[in-house]
Amino acid sequence: DQQVKQNSPSLSVQEGRISILNCDYTNSMFDYFLWYKKYPAEGPTFLISISSIKDKNEDGRFTVFLNKSAKHLSLHIVPSQPGDSAVYFCAARFNNAGNMLTFGGGTRLMVKP
Amino acid sequence: DTAVSQTPKYLVTQMGNDKSIKCEQNLGHDTMYWYKQDSKKFLKIMFSYNNKELIINETVPNRFSPKSPDKAHLNLHINSLELGDSAVYFCASSDLGGSAFFGQGTRLTVV
């Protein structure tokens, strides 16, 4: 039973446009959410996070939005660049579980020049 | 000066063998982890370990065991390897409450 889901396995966007990656979760006990970016043959790299007490966190071109009532979060990348092409994983955790992360299945983002 | 490093990067071995994957972090983090990425690309937690507590994902077979000689190392031992153990294994570390930093992964192929 997947507690964190990314329903879009892939997304294609034109360079300069906005990329929106979505993530849904089922466990209301999650209190912290993260996005990771992964290139082939490399480990996931931390991108941005958000606490459950917030609804938005911004870092440069990356913004994460959290809608707790809908159990939904999204990652916005503006403007998208070809170097953003990678697999993006949404992850969630609750602090009484040793900070272990529960990951979604990933979304492959392709940014076309 | 890689933050989280694992060796080997690739490991091919026969069914029934026992193997180890090493992991080291130089970030001074308190907690280390092992994750498994299966053929469907899902990343799943296997273990979380600090000097006080080992948390095991209940779905992990007891053929898998983490061993930590010190705070900077968490090695993964696998006994009696099976075909289904073929996957990419990622080591990670974090401070309490911090985001996790991952190693580059070890691709294990059991033949």
Tab-separated table of C-alpha atoms in Angstrom:
chain	number	residue	atom	x	y	z
A	1	ASP	CA	0.000	0.000	0.000
A	2	GLN	CA	1.738	3.130	-1.243
A	3	GLN	CA	1.438	5.983	1.210
A	4	VAL	CA	3.096	8.490	-1.121
A	5	LYS	CA	2.090	8.557	-4.765
A	6	GLN	CA	3.269	10.397	-7.823
A	7	ASN	CA	0.669	9.623	-10.434
A	8	SER	CA	2.531	11.070	-13.408
A	9	PRO	CA	5.486	8.882	-14.372
A	10	SER	CA	6.741	11.505	-16.804
A	11	LEU	CA	6.382	15.160	-17.735
A	12	SER	CA	7.689	17.069	-20.729
A	13	VAL	CA	8.060	20.859	-20.624
A	14	GLN	CA	9.537	23.501	-22.893
A	15	GLU	CA	12.552	25.412	-21.633
A	16	GLY	CA	11.527	28.633	-19.891
A	17	ARG	CA	8.057	27.370	-19.006
A	18	ILE	CA	6.801	26.217	-15.620
A	19	SER	CA	7.143	22.587	-14.538
A	20	ILE	CA	4.600	21.342	-12.005
A	21	LEU	CA	5.197	17.999	-10.351
A	22	ASN	CA	2.493	16.561	-8.140
A	23	CYS	CA	2.453	14.248	-5.160
A	24	ASP	CA	-0.348	12.796	-3.024
A	25	TYR	CA	-0.119	11.088	0.337
A	26	THR	CA	-2.478	9.098	2.485
A	27	ASN	CA	-0.934	9.116	5.958
A	28	SER	CA	-2.030	12.192	7.903
A	29	MET	CA	0.757	11.541	10.435
A	30	PHE	CA	3.405	12.738	7.982
A	31	ASP	CA	4.733	16.062	9.232
A	32	TYR	CA	7.564	16.850	6.851
A	33	PHE	CA	7.808	16.604	3.088
A	34	LEU	CA	10.808	16.699	0.780
A	35	TRP	CA	11.610	16.697	-2.906
A	36	TYR	CA	14.658	14.941	-4.273
A	37	LYS	CA	16.154	15.082	-7.730
A	38	LYS	CA	17.937	12.108	-9.227
A	39	TYR	CA	20.173	11.823	-12.259
A	40	PRO	CA	20.981	8.383	-13.771
A	41	ALA	CA	23.651	6.415	-11.914
A	42	GLU	CA	23.651	8.906	-9.037
A	43	GLY	CA	21.978	9.034	-5.660
A	44	PRO	CA	18.991	11.292	-4.964
A	45	THR	CA	19.915	14.893	-4.175
A	46	PHE	CA	17.888	16.963	-1.746
A	47	LEU	CA	16.101	19.850	-3.427
A	48	ILE	CA	13.581	21.500	-1.136
A	49	SER	CA	11.370	20.654	1.822
A	50	ILE	CA	8.326	21.865	3.690
A	51	SER	CA	7.002	21.361	7.173
A	52	SER	CA	3.367	20.433	7.651
A	53	ILE	CA	2.783	23.695	9.514
A	54	LYS	CA	3.460	25.673	6.338
A	55	ASP	CA	1.737	25.785	2.988
A	56	LYS	CA	4.537	27.178	0.858
A	57	ASN	CA	8.317	27.195	0.740
A	58	GLU	CA	10.385	28.900	-1.924
A	59	ASP	CA	14.035	28.551	-2.867
A	60	GLY	CA	15.106	30.304	-6.031
A	61	ARG	CA	13.378	28.726	-9.013
A	62	PHE	CA	11.831	26.013	-6.838
A	63	THR	CA	8.629	26.357	-4.828
A	64	VAL	CA	6.844	23.624	-2.925
A	65	PHE	CA	3.153	23.968	-2.058
A	66	LEU	CA	1.388	21.871	0.556
A	67	ASN	CA	-2.369	21.393	0.790
A	68	LYS	CA	-2.911	19.404	3.968
A	69	SER	CA	-6.659	19.084	3.631
A	70	ALA	CA	-6.210	17.493	0.211
A	71	LYS	CA	-3.071	15.600	1.282
A	72	HIS	CA	-1.375	16.974	-1.778
A	73	LEU	CA	1.883	18.720	-2.497
A	74	SER	CA	3.430	20.068	-5.633
A	75	LEU	CA	6.807	21.275	-6.820
A	76	HIS	CA	6.946	24.237	-9.188
A	77	ILE	CA	10.062	24.975	-11.202
A	78	VAL	CA	10.111	28.371	-12.902
A	79	PRO	CA	11.668	28.877	-15.360
A	80	SER	CA	12.489	25.310	-16.332
A	81	GLN	CA	15.956	24.646	-17.711
A	82	PRO	CA	17.332	21.663	-19.672
A	83	GLY	CA	19.583	20.850	-16.705
A	84	ASP	CA	16.449	20.256	-14.635
A	85	SER	CA	15.789	17.098	-16.648
A	86	ALA	CA	15.902	14.291	-14.091
A	87	VAL	CA	13.664	12.052	-12.004
A	88	TYR	CA	11.986	13.884	-9.131
A	89	PHE	CA	10.958	12.008	-6.019
A	90	CYS	CA	8.520	13.241	-3.443
A	91	ALA	CA	9.173	11.963	0.084
A	92	ALA	CA	7.475	12.217	3.459
A	93	ARG	CA	8.372	11.366	7.021
A	94	PHE	CA	7.138	11.507	10.599
A	95	ASN	CA	9.565	12.203	13.396
A	96	ASN	CA	8.781	9.222	15.552
A	97	ALA	CA	10.025	6.864	12.831
A	98	GLY	CA	13.745	7.645	12.984
A	99	ASN	CA	13.435	10.221	10.200
A	100	MET	CA	12.938	7.438	7.690
A	101	LEU	CA	11.569	8.647	4.394
A	102	THR	CA	8.654	7.198	2.464
A	103	PHE	CA	9.119	7.895	-1.220
A	104	GLY	CA	6.768	8.255	-4.136
A	105	GLY	CA	7.491	6.403	-7.356
A	106	GLY	CA	9.125	9.381	-9.051
A	107	THR	CA	8.308	11.573	-12.048
A	108	ARG	CA	10.704	11.867	-14.953
A	109	LEU	CA	10.925	15.494	-16.047
A	110	MET	CA	12.204	16.304	-19.518
A	111	VAL	CA	12.862	19.956	-20.314
A	112	LYS	CA	13.211	20.545	-24.025
A	113	PRO	CA	15.491	23.320	-25.314
B	1	ASP	CA	35.531	14.735	-0.702
B	2	THR	CA	32.288	12.853	-1.205
B	3	ALA	CA	29.824	13.314	1.649
B	4	VAL	CA	28.311	9.812	1.547
B	5	SER	CA	30.301	7.158	-0.272
B	6	GLN	CA	29.494	3.520	-0.886
B	7	THR	CA	31.532	0.689	-2.289
B	8	PRO	CA	31.378	-1.123	-4.552
B	9	LYS	CA	29.380	0.749	-7.181
B	10	TYR	CA	28.609	-2.494	-9.014
B	11	LEU	CA	28.411	-5.995	-7.553
B	12	VAL	CA	27.653	-9.155	-9.507
B	13	THR	CA	27.426	-12.377	-7.546
B	14	GLN	CA	25.887	-15.815	-7.577
B	15	MET	CA	22.827	-16.983	-5.715
B	16	GLY	CA	23.565	-18.277	-2.255
B	17	ASN	CA	26.641	-16.109	-1.702
B	18	ASP	CA	27.128	-13.711	1.196
B	19	LYS	CA	28.153	-10.155	0.352
B	20	SER	CA	28.677	-6.771	1.973
B	21	ILE	CA	28.256	-3.204	0.817
B	22	LYS	CA	30.205	-0.535	2.666
B	23	CYS	CA	29.044	2.990	3.431
B	24	GLU	CA	30.859	5.922	4.963
B	25	GLN	CA	29.741	9.486	5.656
B	26	ASN	CA	31.976	12.429	6.530
B	27	LEU	CA	29.171	14.823	7.429
B	28	GLY	CA	29.187	14.104	11.140
B	29	HIS	CA	25.581	12.969	10.986
B	30	ASP	CA	24.032	10.947	13.781
B	31	THR	CA	21.797	8.709	11.730
B	32	MET	CA	22.455	6.493	8.726
B	33	TYR	CA	20.076	4.567	6.498
B	34	TRP	CA	19.861	1.932	3.837
B	35	TYR	CA	17.324	2.203	1.031
B	36	LYS	CA	16.533	-0.228	-1.770
B	37	GLN	CA	15.434	0.818	-5.253
B	38	ASP	CA	13.739	-2.110	-6.953
B	39	SER	CA	13.190	-2.862	-10.610
B	40	LYS	CA	10.103	-0.646	-10.640
B	41	LYS	CA	12.276	2.231	-9.412
B	42	PHE	CA	10.541	2.509	-6.038
B	43	LEU	CA	12.857	3.678	-3.242
B	44	LYS	CA	12.065	1.910	0.039
B	45	ILE	CA	13.615	2.282	3.459
B	46	MET	CA	15.312	-0.804	4.851
B	47	PHE	CA	16.990	0.415	8.032
B	48	SER	CA	17.517	3.503	10.107
B	49	TYR	CA	20.408	3.418	12.581
B	50	ASN	CA	22.079	5.693	15.078
B	51	ASN	CA	24.208	4.883	18.073
B	52	LYS	CA	21.130	4.336	20.171
B	53	GLU	CA	18.577	2.698	18.001
B	54	LEU	CA	18.114	0.426	15.031
B	55	ILE	CA	14.779	0.664	13.264
B	56	ILE	CA	14.063	-2.086	10.807
B	57	ASN	CA	11.444	-2.019	8.090
B	58	GLU	CA	9.426	-5.115	8.897
B	59	THR	CA	9.367	-6.182	5.261
B	60	VAL	CA	13.151	-6.635	5.134
B	61	PRO	CA	14.218	-10.311	5.308
B	62	ASN	CA	16.512	-11.188	8.205
B	63	ARG	CA	19.164	-12.194	5.655
B	64	PHE	CA	19.903	-8.473	5.543
B	65	SER	CA	21.739	-6.967	8.483
B	66	PRO	CA	23.304	-3.545	9.036
B	67	LYS	CA	26.582	-3.352	10.921
B	68	SER	CA	28.019	-0.121	12.248
B	69	PRO	CA	31.641	-0.206	13.425
B	70	ASP	CA	31.423	3.495	14.267
B	71	LYS	CA	29.238	6.542	13.811
B	72	ALA	CA	30.578	7.292	10.322
B	73	HIS	CA	30.020	3.826	8.865
B	74	LEU	CA	27.016	1.622	8.232
B	75	ASN	CA	27.702	-1.506	6.217
B	76	LEU	CA	25.040	-3.776	4.773
B	77	HIS	CA	25.547	-7.533	4.991
B	78	ILE	CA	23.425	-9.856	2.922
B	79	ASN	CA	23.433	-13.617	3.478
B	80	SER	CA	22.294	-16.324	1.078
B	81	LEU	CA	21.640	-13.955	-1.789
B	82	GLU	CA	18.551	-14.556	-3.909
B	83	LEU	CA	17.649	-13.438	-7.432
B	84	GLY	CA	15.058	-11.045	-6.016
B	85	ASP	CA	17.746	-9.181	-4.097
B	86	SER	CA	18.935	-7.653	-7.368
B	87	ALA	CA	18.392	-3.914	-7.015
B	88	VAL	CA	20.196	-0.647	-6.414
B	89	TYR	CA	21.002	-0.062	-2.761
B	90	PHE	CA	21.481	3.471	-1.456
B	91	CYS	CA	23.108	4.503	1.772
B	92	ALA	CA	22.120	7.853	3.306
B	93	SER	CA	22.759	9.927	6.402
B	94	SER	CA	21.139	12.825	8.197
B	95	ASP	CA	21.079	14.811	11.388
B	96	LEU	CA	18.003	14.480	13.527
B	97	GLY	CA	15.347	16.540	11.785
B	98	GLY	CA	17.553	17.239	8.767
B	99	SER	CA	17.248	16.142	5.179
B	100	ALA	CA	18.997	12.961	4.120
B	101	PHE	CA	22.117	12.924	1.941
B	102	PHE	CA	22.472	9.903	-0.318
B	103	GLY	CA	25.387	7.949	-1.666
B	104	GLN	CA	25.724	7.150	-5.355
B	105	GLY	CA	24.195	3.697	-5.009
B	106	THR	CA	25.399	0.108	-5.419
B	107	ARG	CA	23.877	-1.886	-8.229
B	108	LEU	CA	23.651	-5.498	-7.042
B	109	THR	CA	23.005	-8.195	-9.608
B	110	VAL	CA	22.428	-11.748	-8.425
B	111	VAL	CA	22.833	-14.406	-11.111
